[in-house]
Structures are given as structure tokens and as C-alpha cells.
Amino acid sequence: MDLKSRNSCFGGTQEVWSHASSATGTDMTFGLFLPSEAKDGPVPVLWYLSGLTCTHENAMTKAGAQAWAAEQGIALVFPDTSPRGAGVPDDAAFDLGQGAGFYLDATEEPWAKNFRMRDYVLNELPALLFGTFALDAERQSITGHSMGGHGALVLAMTAPERFLSVSAFAPICNPTQSEWGQKQFAAYLGEADKKVWMQNDATLLMADRGFDGPMLIDTGTEDQFLDLLMPEALASAIAKRRQQAIFRMQQGYDHSYFFVSTFIEEHIAFHAEALYA
């Protein structure tokens, strides 16, 4: 790995690293916040998955998460949202290609070679992190915003042995029924077998299996992408399943990082309860 930067931050360190990824076939960059407790032994981990057009840097610099993570003694991991580079396939649209990996493993050309973000986040990056830093692999939780909220919910429900709790800010809730999902799934996964799509849809996964742990979801009532996010579909599936969950529509808030930074303290405290139970 190559250390790009290290800054003292709330008694700990905010670091940025890059490494060659076998999952994506590219160099990948991630942010890592280590609280002061990591000097003395392994600490629990909260994964933060970012949204469309973002890199590892957006949440790292805008969410204000480090102060609250330091208070709870929790490490934060900020992966990138897709593979990048001159040889990596891309699209002119902001919601497909680089910056729009959707946290799945693509099976269709030209995306299949590089766009393997599920494998990267679930397998390769954890193996690298837990083999290098003072992190506790038995205490992991996950959160994310927008496309990253979709990723957090899907990964939690399809890899339940990994995460003790899950939360999401304005997640894409029902991508098989939304333009934020149908377009990307058709490109990345193809249209021959839409059963694969179902395994990447939080609403359908909730109806099928749910999550054996606490769940927190916040979406703003003034979110400019509300019709694409479809929170009502996931809320209905949660109610029908009687899933352990807190689902909140926050009055007056939009899709921005002003929204995320307002509620990040509550999300980190929520995860701390599960990570330190």
C-alpha cells in the first residue's frame, strides 16, 4: 500500500491509502480514520459507502463523522465508489461508469473486468485492512448515502454474518423499479436473468430475508431525488416483515451533505450500541 496522507484528527489519525486491487484490476484509494484507541488494540469498524459521483473523499471531508467516531472509539473506512483510470470503461452520464459502481459485481461487457465493487468491499479491502491495521473483524457495521445507502442495505442483507448493524442516508430503496437502478442493472448485469437484479434491491431483499440486527434509515422530505429513491417501497416491506428498524422521514431536509452531517452523530451512536453490545 501507498500512504497518500496522514493527518491528526480528534486524537486519532485520518489517513488516505492507495493500493493495487486484484478485484478491480486498477489502483484503488480509500480513507481510514483510526481513533486514539487503535494505538492500544483492535477497534470496531464502521464502513461508509458514498453515493453517485463521489470518491473516498466526499464523506471523509463533508460528513463530520470523525468527531463522533472518536468519541465512540470506532474506526471509519471510506472506500471509493468505483474503479477509475484511463483504461477503465466509462459513460458520459454521471450515473453510469466511473463514480457509479453501485456496489455490485458486473457480469456484462465492457464492465465485467473492472466493476467488481461488491467483491472489493466485502472481500479484498477487508482482508487488506484487517491484516494491516488494529481493527476488530468481529465488530463491523455499515452505513452509506444514496447509492451508498443502497450498497449498505444490500451488503448487510446478503452478507449478514459480516455486519452487526446497518444504517442509510437517503438510500436508493427499490432500484429494480427506479431509473436509478434499471439503467445501471441492465448495463452491469444484463437483462437475460433479472433474478440477479433482485439480489441487489433492498426492498426485495427485505421482503425475502430482512436483516437480523438493528437498522436505521433517514431520508429528507425535501430530497430532490425522492421519486428515484422510493422510500415508501422499503418502508412497506419493513412493516410487512416486522423488521427491527427505525425509519424516519426528516422534515425539510434534502439530499445533500448538510443532511448527512446533521444526523451522522445519531447514526454513529446507533452503530456504537451494536458494536459494543
PDB file of C-alpha atoms in Angstrom:
ATOM      1  CA  MET A   1       0.000   0.000   0.000  1.00  0.00           C
ATOM      2  CA  ASP A   2       0.988   3.595  -0.561  1.00  0.00           C
ATOM      3  CA  LEU A   3       0.243   6.166   2.145  1.00  0.00           C
ATOM      4  CA  LYS A   4      -1.082   9.313   0.442  1.00  0.00           C
ATOM      5  CA  SER A   5      -1.737  11.431   3.524  1.00  0.00           C
ATOM      6  CA  ARG A   6      -1.986  11.269   7.307  1.00  0.00           C
ATOM      7  CA  ASN A   7      -3.497  13.999   9.459  1.00  0.00           C
ATOM      8  CA  SER A   8      -4.067  14.182  13.193  1.00  0.00           C
ATOM      9  CA  CYS A   9      -7.806  14.250  13.795  1.00  0.00           C
ATOM     10  CA  PHE A  10      -9.727  14.287  17.114  1.00  0.00           C
ATOM     11  CA  GLY A  11      -6.916  12.474  18.907  1.00  0.00           C
ATOM     12  CA  GLY A  12      -6.588   9.874  16.162  1.00  0.00           C
ATOM     13  CA  THR A  13      -5.499   9.965  12.537  1.00  0.00           C
ATOM     14  CA  GLN A  14      -7.273  10.444   9.225  1.00  0.00           C
ATOM     15  CA  GLU A  15      -5.313   8.564   6.585  1.00  0.00           C
ATOM     16  CA  VAL A  16      -5.630   8.043   2.835  1.00  0.00           C
ATOM     17  CA  TRP A  17      -4.110   4.969   1.197  1.00  0.00           C
ATOM     18  CA  SER A  18      -3.919   3.561  -2.321  1.00  0.00           C
ATOM     19  CA  HIS A  19      -3.188   0.020  -3.430  1.00  0.00           C
ATOM     20  CA  ALA A  20      -3.291  -2.257  -6.442  1.00  0.00           C
ATOM     21  CA  SER A  21      -6.604  -4.123  -6.470  1.00  0.00           C
ATOM     22  CA  SER A  22      -6.958  -7.607  -7.907  1.00  0.00           C
ATOM     23  CA  ALA A  23     -10.755  -7.321  -7.679  1.00  0.00           C
ATOM     24  CA  THR A  24     -10.982  -4.283  -9.970  1.00  0.00           C
ATOM     25  CA  GLY A  25      -7.680  -4.615 -11.840  1.00  0.00           C
ATOM     26  CA  THR A  26      -6.896  -0.990 -11.002  1.00  0.00           C
ATOM     27  CA  ASP A  27      -5.331   1.091  -8.286  1.00  0.00           C
ATOM     28  CA  MET A  28      -7.913   1.893  -5.592  1.00  0.00           C
ATOM     29  CA  THR A  29      -7.903   4.612  -2.939  1.00  0.00           C
ATOM     30  CA  PHE A  30      -9.619   4.582   0.445  1.00  0.00           C
ATOM     31  CA  GLY A  31      -9.816   6.768   3.528  1.00  0.00           C
ATOM     32  CA  LEU A  32      -9.311   5.362   7.020  1.00  0.00           C
ATOM     33  CA  PHE A  33      -9.963   7.131  10.322  1.00  0.00           C
ATOM     34  CA  LEU A  34      -8.304   5.477  13.314  1.00  0.00           C
ATOM     35  CA  PRO A  35      -9.356   6.689  16.774  1.00  0.00           C
ATOM     36  CA  SER A  36      -6.770   7.017  19.535  1.00  0.00           C
ATOM     37  CA  GLU A  37      -7.835   3.641  20.975  1.00  0.00           C
ATOM     38  CA  ALA A  38      -6.353   1.899  17.926  1.00  0.00           C
ATOM     39  CA  LYS A  39      -2.899   2.562  19.413  1.00  0.00           C
ATOM     40  CA  ASP A  40      -3.718   0.087  22.177  1.00  0.00           C
ATOM     41  CA  GLY A  41      -5.513  -2.674  20.261  1.00  0.00           C
ATOM     42  CA  PRO A  42      -8.189  -3.534  17.693  1.00  0.00           C
ATOM     43  CA  VAL A  43     -11.197  -1.214  17.481  1.00  0.00           C
ATOM     44  CA  PRO A  44     -14.628  -1.765  15.878  1.00  0.00           C
ATOM     45  CA  VAL A  45     -15.206  -0.608  12.311  1.00  0.00           C
ATOM     46  CA  LEU A  46     -17.949   1.373  10.582  1.00  0.00           C
ATOM     47  CA  TRP A  47     -17.925   1.228   6.791  1.00  0.00           C
ATOM     48  CA  TYR A  48     -19.231   4.313   4.971  1.00  0.00           C
ATOM     49  CA  LEU A  49     -20.268   3.839   1.327  1.00  0.00           C
ATOM     50  CA  SER A  50     -20.630   7.033  -0.687  1.00  0.00           C
ATOM     51  CA  GLY A  51     -23.050   7.948  -3.463  1.00  0.00           C
ATOM     52  CA  LEU A  52     -23.061   8.704  -7.179  1.00  0.00           C
ATOM     53  CA  THR A  53     -20.147  10.852  -8.480  1.00  0.00           C
ATOM     54  CA  CYS A  54     -18.368  10.634  -5.106  1.00  0.00           C
ATOM     55  CA  THR A  55     -14.873   9.395  -4.300  1.00  0.00           C
ATOM     56  CA  HIS A  56     -13.485   8.272  -0.938  1.00  0.00           C
ATOM     57  CA  GLU A  57     -13.021  11.945  -0.128  1.00  0.00           C
ATOM     58  CA  ASN A  58     -16.604  13.280  -0.067  1.00  0.00           C
ATOM     59  CA  ALA A  59     -17.811  11.768   3.198  1.00  0.00           C
ATOM     60  CA  MET A  60     -14.320  11.919   4.671  1.00  0.00           C
ATOM     61  CA  THR A  61     -14.303  15.717   4.404  1.00  0.00           C
ATOM     62  CA  LYS A  62     -18.013  16.655   4.484  1.00  0.00           C
ATOM     63  CA  ALA A  63     -19.884  14.305   6.818  1.00  0.00           C
ATOM     64  CA  GLY A  64     -18.228  15.387  10.063  1.00  0.00           C
ATOM     65  CA  ALA A  65     -18.094  11.759  11.128  1.00  0.00           C
ATOM     66  CA  GLN A  66     -14.631  11.665  12.704  1.00  0.00           C
ATOM     67  CA  ALA A  67     -15.540  13.661  15.826  1.00  0.00           C
ATOM     68  CA  TRP A  68     -18.341  11.269  16.738  1.00  0.00           C
ATOM     69  CA  ALA A  69     -16.353   8.167  15.768  1.00  0.00           C
ATOM     70  CA  ALA A  70     -13.518   9.361  18.023  1.00  0.00           C
ATOM     71  CA  GLU A  71     -15.988   9.827  20.869  1.00  0.00           C
ATOM     72  CA  GLN A  72     -17.148   6.219  20.455  1.00  0.00           C
ATOM     73  CA  GLY A  73     -13.714   4.702  19.726  1.00  0.00           C
ATOM     74  CA  ILE A  74     -14.756   3.493  16.269  1.00  0.00           C
ATOM     75  CA  ALA A  75     -12.687   3.347  13.063  1.00  0.00           C
ATOM     76  CA  LEU A  76     -14.202   4.620   9.807  1.00  0.00           C
ATOM     77  CA  VAL A  77     -13.488   3.200   6.351  1.00  0.00           C
ATOM     78  CA  PHE A  78     -14.308   5.297   3.276  1.00  0.00           C
ATOM     79  CA  PRO A  79     -13.905   3.200   0.089  1.00  0.00           C
ATOM     80  CA  ASP A  80     -14.094   4.712  -3.379  1.00  0.00           C
ATOM     81  CA  THR A  81     -17.332   4.240  -5.314  1.00  0.00           C
ATOM     82  CA  SER A  82     -15.865   2.560  -8.413  1.00  0.00           C
ATOM     83  CA  PRO A  83     -12.667   1.622 -10.221  1.00  0.00           C
ATOM     84  CA  ARG A  84     -11.012   4.530 -12.030  1.00  0.00           C
ATOM     85  CA  GLY A  85      -8.360   5.192 -14.642  1.00  0.00           C
ATOM     86  CA  ALA A  86      -7.735   5.779 -18.317  1.00  0.00           C
ATOM     87  CA  GLY A  87      -8.298   2.134 -19.230  1.00  0.00           C
ATOM     88  CA  VAL A  88     -11.482   1.701 -17.192  1.00  0.00           C
ATOM     89  CA  PRO A  89     -14.827   1.807 -19.052  1.00  0.00           C
ATOM     90  CA  ASP A  90     -16.887   4.936 -18.516  1.00  0.00           C
ATOM     91  CA  ASP A  91     -20.030   6.655 -19.717  1.00  0.00           C
ATOM     92  CA  ALA A  92     -20.874  10.277 -20.418  1.00  0.00           C
ATOM     93  CA  ALA A  93     -23.760  10.123 -17.940  1.00  0.00           C
ATOM     94  CA  PHE A  94     -22.979  10.831 -14.283  1.00  0.00           C
ATOM     95  CA  ASP A  95     -24.934   7.794 -13.098  1.00  0.00           C
ATOM     96  CA  LEU A  96     -23.106   5.062 -15.015  1.00  0.00           C
ATOM     97  CA  GLY A  97     -19.457   4.071 -15.162  1.00  0.00           C
ATOM     98  CA  GLN A  98     -16.720   5.680 -13.098  1.00  0.00           C
ATOM     99  CA  GLY A  99     -18.152   7.075  -9.871  1.00  0.00           C
ATOM    100  CA  ALA A 100     -21.224   4.857 -10.199  1.00  0.00           C
ATOM    101  CA  GLY A 101     -20.233   1.305  -9.279  1.00  0.00           C
ATOM    102  CA  PHE A 102     -23.470   0.517  -7.395  1.00  0.00           C
ATOM    103  CA  TYR A 103     -21.548  -1.894  -5.115  1.00  0.00           C
ATOM    104  CA  LEU A 104     -22.227  -4.915  -7.319  1.00  0.00           C
ATOM    105  CA  ASP A 105     -20.124  -7.281  -9.421  1.00  0.00           C
ATOM    106  CA  ALA A 106     -20.777  -6.580 -13.106  1.00  0.00           C
ATOM    107  CA  THR A 107     -21.189  -9.525 -15.457  1.00  0.00           C
ATOM    108  CA  GLU A 108     -21.649  -7.674 -18.766  1.00  0.00           C
ATOM    109  CA  GLU A 109     -19.084  -6.162 -21.100  1.00  0.00           C
ATOM    110  CA  PRO A 110     -17.359  -3.769 -21.031  1.00  0.00           C
ATOM    111  CA  TRP A 111     -17.896  -3.514 -17.266  1.00  0.00           C
ATOM    112  CA  ALA A 112     -17.219  -7.059 -16.049  1.00  0.00           C
ATOM    113  CA  LYS A 113     -13.428  -6.827 -15.911  1.00  0.00           C
ATOM    114  CA  ASN A 114     -13.200  -3.840 -13.565  1.00  0.00           C
ATOM    115  CA  PHE A 115     -16.572  -3.154 -11.954  1.00  0.00           C
ATOM    116  CA  ARG A 116     -16.435  -5.636  -9.082  1.00  0.00           C
ATOM    117  CA  MET A 117     -17.205  -3.392  -6.153  1.00  0.00           C
ATOM    118  CA  ARG A 118     -19.080  -5.983  -4.116  1.00  0.00           C
ATOM    119  CA  ASP A 119     -16.044  -8.263  -4.167  1.00  0.00           C
ATOM    120  CA  TYR A 120     -13.787  -5.320  -3.396  1.00  0.00           C
ATOM    121  CA  VAL A 121     -15.787  -4.040  -0.400  1.00  0.00           C
ATOM    122  CA  LEU A 122     -16.764  -7.419   1.047  1.00  0.00           C
ATOM    123  CA  ASN A 123     -13.574  -9.387   0.434  1.00  0.00           C
ATOM    124  CA  GLU A 124     -10.432  -7.702  -0.832  1.00  0.00           C
ATOM    125  CA  LEU A 125     -10.414  -4.457   1.142  1.00  0.00           C
ATOM    126  CA  PRO A 126     -11.347  -6.099   4.487  1.00  0.00           C
ATOM    127  CA  ALA A 127      -8.584  -8.687   4.051  1.00  0.00           C
ATOM    128  CA  LEU A 128      -6.118  -5.876   3.441  1.00  0.00           C
ATOM    129  CA  LEU A 129      -7.333  -3.733   6.337  1.00  0.00           C
ATOM    130  CA  PHE A 130      -7.611  -6.422   8.996  1.00  0.00           C
ATOM    131  CA  GLY A 131      -4.210  -7.759   8.063  1.00  0.00           C
ATOM    132  CA  THR A 132      -2.581  -4.345   8.437  1.00  0.00           C
ATOM    133  CA  PHE A 133      -4.359  -2.134  10.986  1.00  0.00           C
ATOM    134  CA  ALA A 134      -5.641  -2.512  14.555  1.00  0.00           C
ATOM    135  CA  LEU A 135      -9.224  -3.289  13.531  1.00  0.00           C
ATOM    136  CA  ASP A 136     -11.601  -5.850  15.019  1.00  0.00           C
ATOM    137  CA  ALA A 137     -13.041  -8.075  12.272  1.00  0.00           C
ATOM    138  CA  GLU A 138     -15.679  -9.402  14.683  1.00  0.00           C
ATOM    139  CA  ARG A 139     -17.191  -5.938  15.181  1.00  0.00           C
ATOM    140  CA  GLN A 140     -18.232  -4.373  11.890  1.00  0.00           C
ATOM    141  CA  SER A 141     -21.213  -2.229  10.895  1.00  0.00           C
ATOM    142  CA  ILE A 142     -22.077  -0.418   7.668  1.00  0.00           C
ATOM    143  CA  THR A 143     -23.742   2.792   6.522  1.00  0.00           C
ATOM    144  CA  GLY A 144     -23.939   4.842   3.338  1.00  0.00           C
ATOM    145  CA  HIS A 145     -25.592   7.681   1.449  1.00  0.00           C
ATOM    146  CA  SER A 146     -27.793   7.458  -1.666  1.00  0.00           C
ATOM    147  CA  MET A 147     -26.159   4.856  -3.946  1.00  0.00           C
ATOM    148  CA  GLY A 148     -24.028   4.034  -0.907  1.00  0.00           C
ATOM    149  CA  GLY A 149     -27.152   3.641   1.215  1.00  0.00           C
ATOM    150  CA  HIS A 150     -28.357   1.141  -1.369  1.00  0.00           C
ATOM    151  CA  GLY A 151     -24.998  -0.618  -1.114  1.00  0.00           C
ATOM    152  CA  ALA A 152     -25.040  -0.680   2.682  1.00  0.00           C
ATOM    153  CA  LEU A 153     -28.522  -2.195   2.860  1.00  0.00           C
ATOM    154  CA  VAL A 154     -27.844  -4.773   0.141  1.00  0.00           C
ATOM    155  CA  LEU A 155     -24.486  -5.857   1.554  1.00  0.00           C
ATOM    156  CA  ALA A 156     -25.909  -6.108   5.069  1.00  0.00           C
ATOM    157  CA  MET A 157     -28.786  -8.316   3.960  1.00  0.00           C
ATOM    158  CA  THR A 158     -26.714 -10.515   1.641  1.00  0.00           C
ATOM    159  CA  ALA A 159     -23.707 -10.834   3.981  1.00  0.00           C
ATOM    160  CA  PRO A 160     -25.453 -10.801   7.382  1.00  0.00           C
ATOM    161  CA  GLU A 161     -22.615 -12.647   9.080  1.00  0.00           C
ATOM    162  CA  ARG A 162     -20.363  -9.643   8.476  1.00  0.00           C
ATOM    163  CA  PHE A 163     -22.307  -6.702   9.941  1.00  0.00           C
ATOM    164  CA  LEU A 164     -23.826  -6.161  13.381  1.00  0.00           C
ATOM    165  CA  SER A 165     -25.954  -3.173  12.315  1.00  0.00           C
ATOM    166  CA  VAL A 166     -26.814  -1.175   9.210  1.00  0.00           C
ATOM    167  CA  SER A 167     -27.969   2.372   8.529  1.00  0.00           C
ATOM    168  CA  ALA A 168     -28.541   4.506   5.468  1.00  0.00           C
ATOM    169  CA  PHE A 169     -28.969   8.138   4.488  1.00  0.00           C
ATOM    170  CA  ALA A 170     -31.439   8.663   1.619  1.00  0.00           C
ATOM    171  CA  PRO A 171     -30.828   5.200   0.124  1.00  0.00           C
ATOM    172  CA  ILE A 172     -31.941   4.094  -3.328  1.00  0.00           C
ATOM    173  CA  CYS A 173     -34.541   1.705  -1.910  1.00  0.00           C
ATOM    174  CA  ASN A 174     -36.132  -0.082  -4.868  1.00  0.00           C
ATOM    175  CA  PRO A 175     -33.698   0.106  -7.814  1.00  0.00           C
ATOM    176  CA  THR A 176     -35.424  -2.579  -9.900  1.00  0.00           C
ATOM    177  CA  GLN A 177     -38.374  -0.168 -10.155  1.00  0.00           C
ATOM    178  CA  SER A 178     -36.401   3.097 -10.436  1.00  0.00           C
ATOM    179  CA  GLU A 179     -34.419   4.852 -13.155  1.00  0.00           C
ATOM    180  CA  TRP A 180     -31.610   4.794 -10.578  1.00  0.00           C
ATOM    181  CA  GLY A 181     -31.231   1.057 -10.871  1.00  0.00           C
ATOM    182  CA  GLN A 182     -32.917  -0.180 -14.013  1.00  0.00           C
ATOM    183  CA  LYS A 183     -30.420   1.630 -16.232  1.00  0.00           C
ATOM    184  CA  GLN A 184     -27.388   0.502 -14.243  1.00  0.00           C
ATOM    185  CA  PHE A 185     -28.553  -3.081 -13.683  1.00  0.00           C
ATOM    186  CA  ALA A 186     -29.264  -3.504 -17.395  1.00  0.00           C
ATOM    187  CA  ALA A 187     -25.759  -2.266 -18.214  1.00  0.00           C
ATOM    188  CA  TYR A 188     -23.824  -4.072 -15.474  1.00  0.00           C
ATOM    189  CA  LEU A 189     -25.879  -7.258 -15.038  1.00  0.00           C
ATOM    190  CA  GLY A 190     -27.716  -7.627 -18.342  1.00  0.00           C
ATOM    191  CA  GLU A 191     -31.403  -8.280 -18.877  1.00  0.00           C
ATOM    192  CA  ALA A 192     -31.380 -12.035 -19.530  1.00  0.00           C
ATOM    193  CA  ASP A 193     -31.745 -13.056 -15.875  1.00  0.00           C
ATOM    194  CA  LYS A 194     -33.448 -10.437 -13.721  1.00  0.00           C
ATOM    195  CA  LYS A 195     -33.257 -12.713 -10.682  1.00  0.00           C
ATOM    196  CA  VAL A 196     -29.755 -11.257 -10.303  1.00  0.00           C
ATOM    197  CA  TRP A 197     -31.314  -7.801 -10.118  1.00  0.00           C
ATOM    198  CA  MET A 198     -33.444  -8.920  -7.180  1.00  0.00           C
ATOM    199  CA  GLN A 199     -30.310  -9.710  -5.162  1.00  0.00           C
ATOM    200  CA  ASN A 200     -29.325  -6.041  -5.463  1.00  0.00           C
ATOM    201  CA  ASP A 201     -32.629  -4.450  -4.407  1.00  0.00           C
ATOM    202  CA  ALA A 202     -33.068  -3.555  -0.716  1.00  0.00           C
ATOM    203  CA  THR A 203     -36.867  -3.638  -0.861  1.00  0.00           C
ATOM    204  CA  LEU A 204     -36.972  -7.092  -2.438  1.00  0.00           C
ATOM    205  CA  LEU A 205     -34.290  -8.388  -0.080  1.00  0.00           C
ATOM    206  CA  MET A 206     -36.248  -7.049   2.871  1.00  0.00           C
ATOM    207  CA  ALA A 207     -39.326  -8.944   1.701  1.00  0.00           C
ATOM    208  CA  ASP A 208     -37.270 -12.092   1.133  1.00  0.00           C
ATOM    209  CA  ARG A 209     -34.942 -12.233   4.144  1.00  0.00           C
ATOM    210  CA  GLY A 210     -34.622  -8.983   6.106  1.00  0.00           C
ATOM    211  CA  PHE A 211     -31.686  -8.333   8.422  1.00  0.00           C
ATOM    212  CA  ASP A 212     -31.005  -9.988  11.763  1.00  0.00           C
ATOM    213  CA  GLY A 213     -29.970  -6.837  13.567  1.00  0.00           C
ATOM    214  CA  PRO A 214     -30.821  -3.169  14.131  1.00  0.00           C
ATOM    215  CA  MET A 215     -31.476  -0.914  11.131  1.00  0.00           C
ATOM    216  CA  LEU A 216     -31.752   2.894  10.885  1.00  0.00           C
ATOM    217  CA  ILE A 217     -32.849   4.795   7.765  1.00  0.00           C
ATOM    218  CA  ASP A 218     -33.159   8.570   7.336  1.00  0.00           C
ATOM    219  CA  THR A 219     -34.478  10.351   4.239  1.00  0.00           C
ATOM    220  CA  GLY A 220     -35.347  14.038   3.859  1.00  0.00           C
ATOM    221  CA  THR A 221     -38.875  15.114   2.937  1.00  0.00           C
ATOM    222  CA  GLU A 222     -37.398  17.741   0.578  1.00  0.00           C
ATOM    223  CA  ASP A 223     -34.973  15.352  -1.102  1.00  0.00           C
ATOM    224  CA  GLN A 224     -34.851  16.384  -4.750  1.00  0.00           C
ATOM    225  CA  PHE A 225     -34.482  12.740  -5.806  1.00  0.00           C
ATOM    226  CA  LEU A 226     -37.295  11.338  -3.690  1.00  0.00           C
ATOM    227  CA  ASP A 227     -39.166   9.787  -6.627  1.00  0.00           C
ATOM    228  CA  LEU A 228     -35.999   7.899  -7.624  1.00  0.00           C
ATOM    229  CA  LEU A 229     -35.212   6.763  -4.074  1.00  0.00           C
ATOM    230  CA  MET A 230     -38.698   5.276  -3.448  1.00  0.00           C
ATOM    231  CA  PRO A 231     -38.502   5.144   0.386  1.00  0.00           C
ATOM    232  CA  GLU A 232     -42.175   4.189   0.620  1.00  0.00           C
ATOM    233  CA  ALA A 233     -41.441   0.814  -1.012  1.00  0.00           C
ATOM    234  CA  LEU A 234     -38.836  -0.105   1.583  1.00  0.00           C
ATOM    235  CA  ALA A 235     -40.981   1.242   4.435  1.00  0.00           C
ATOM    236  CA  SER A 236     -43.822  -1.020   3.330  1.00  0.00           C
ATOM    237  CA  ALA A 237     -41.535  -4.059   3.122  1.00  0.00           C
ATOM    238  CA  ILE A 238     -40.133  -3.305   6.596  1.00  0.00           C
ATOM    239  CA  ALA A 239     -43.639  -3.067   8.036  1.00  0.00           C
ATOM    240  CA  LYS A 240     -44.816  -6.272   6.360  1.00  0.00           C
ATOM    241  CA  ARG A 241     -41.796  -8.173   7.622  1.00  0.00           C
ATOM    242  CA  ARG A 242     -41.964  -6.541  11.069  1.00  0.00           C
ATOM    243  CA  GLN A 243     -38.266  -5.868  10.738  1.00  0.00           C
ATOM    244  CA  GLN A 244     -36.410  -4.332  13.675  1.00  0.00           C
ATOM    245  CA  ALA A 245     -35.908  -0.869  12.185  1.00  0.00           C
ATOM    246  CA  ILE A 246     -36.097   2.871  12.714  1.00  0.00           C
ATOM    247  CA  PHE A 247     -37.372   4.542   9.537  1.00  0.00           C
ATOM    248  CA  ARG A 248     -37.557   8.344   9.567  1.00  0.00           C
ATOM    249  CA  MET A 249     -38.617  10.981   7.075  1.00  0.00           C
ATOM    250  CA  GLN A 250     -36.782  14.100   8.229  1.00  0.00           C
ATOM    251  CA  GLN A 251     -38.855  17.229   7.706  1.00  0.00           C
ATOM    252  CA  GLY A 252     -37.309  19.839   5.423  1.00  0.00           C
ATOM    253  CA  TYR A 253     -34.034  18.039   4.632  1.00  0.00           C
ATOM    254  CA  ASP A 254     -32.687  17.423   1.121  1.00  0.00           C
ATOM    255  CA  HIS A 255     -30.139  15.023  -0.407  1.00  0.00           C
ATOM    256  CA  SER A 256     -27.007  16.981   0.449  1.00  0.00           C
ATOM    257  CA  TYR A 257     -24.187  16.503   2.923  1.00  0.00           C
ATOM    258  CA  PHE A 258     -25.843  19.166   5.078  1.00  0.00           C
ATOM    259  CA  PHE A 259     -28.464  16.456   5.668  1.00  0.00           C
ATOM    260  CA  VAL A 260     -25.871  13.745   6.280  1.00  0.00           C
ATOM    261  CA  SER A 261     -23.813  15.861   8.665  1.00  0.00           C
ATOM    262  CA  THR A 262     -26.939  16.759  10.668  1.00  0.00           C
ATOM    263  CA  PHE A 263     -27.716  13.133  11.523  1.00  0.00           C
ATOM    264  CA  ILE A 264     -24.296  11.444  11.408  1.00  0.00           C
ATOM    265  CA  GLU A 265     -23.860  11.723  15.188  1.00  0.00           C
ATOM    266  CA  GLU A 266     -27.081   9.754  15.735  1.00  0.00           C
ATOM    267  CA  HIS A 267     -26.052   7.111  13.198  1.00  0.00           C
ATOM    268  CA  ILE A 268     -22.650   6.571  14.780  1.00  0.00           C
ATOM    269  CA  ALA A 269     -24.192   6.354  18.263  1.00  0.00           C
ATOM    270  CA  PHE A 270     -26.707   3.857  16.857  1.00  0.00           C
ATOM    271  CA  HIS A 271     -23.913   1.670  15.493  1.00  0.00           C
ATOM    272  CA  ALA A 272     -21.881   2.014  18.699  1.00  0.00           C
ATOM    273  CA  GLU A 273     -24.685   0.321  20.630  1.00  0.00           C
ATOM    274  CA  ALA A 274     -24.416  -2.736  18.383  1.00  0.00           C
ATOM    275  CA  LEU A 275     -20.621  -2.710  18.124  1.00  0.00           C
ATOM    276  CA  TYR A 276     -20.131  -2.541  21.894  1.00  0.00           C
ATOM    277  CA  ALA A 277     -23.044  -4.786  22.914  1.00  0.00           C
TER     278      ALA A 277
END
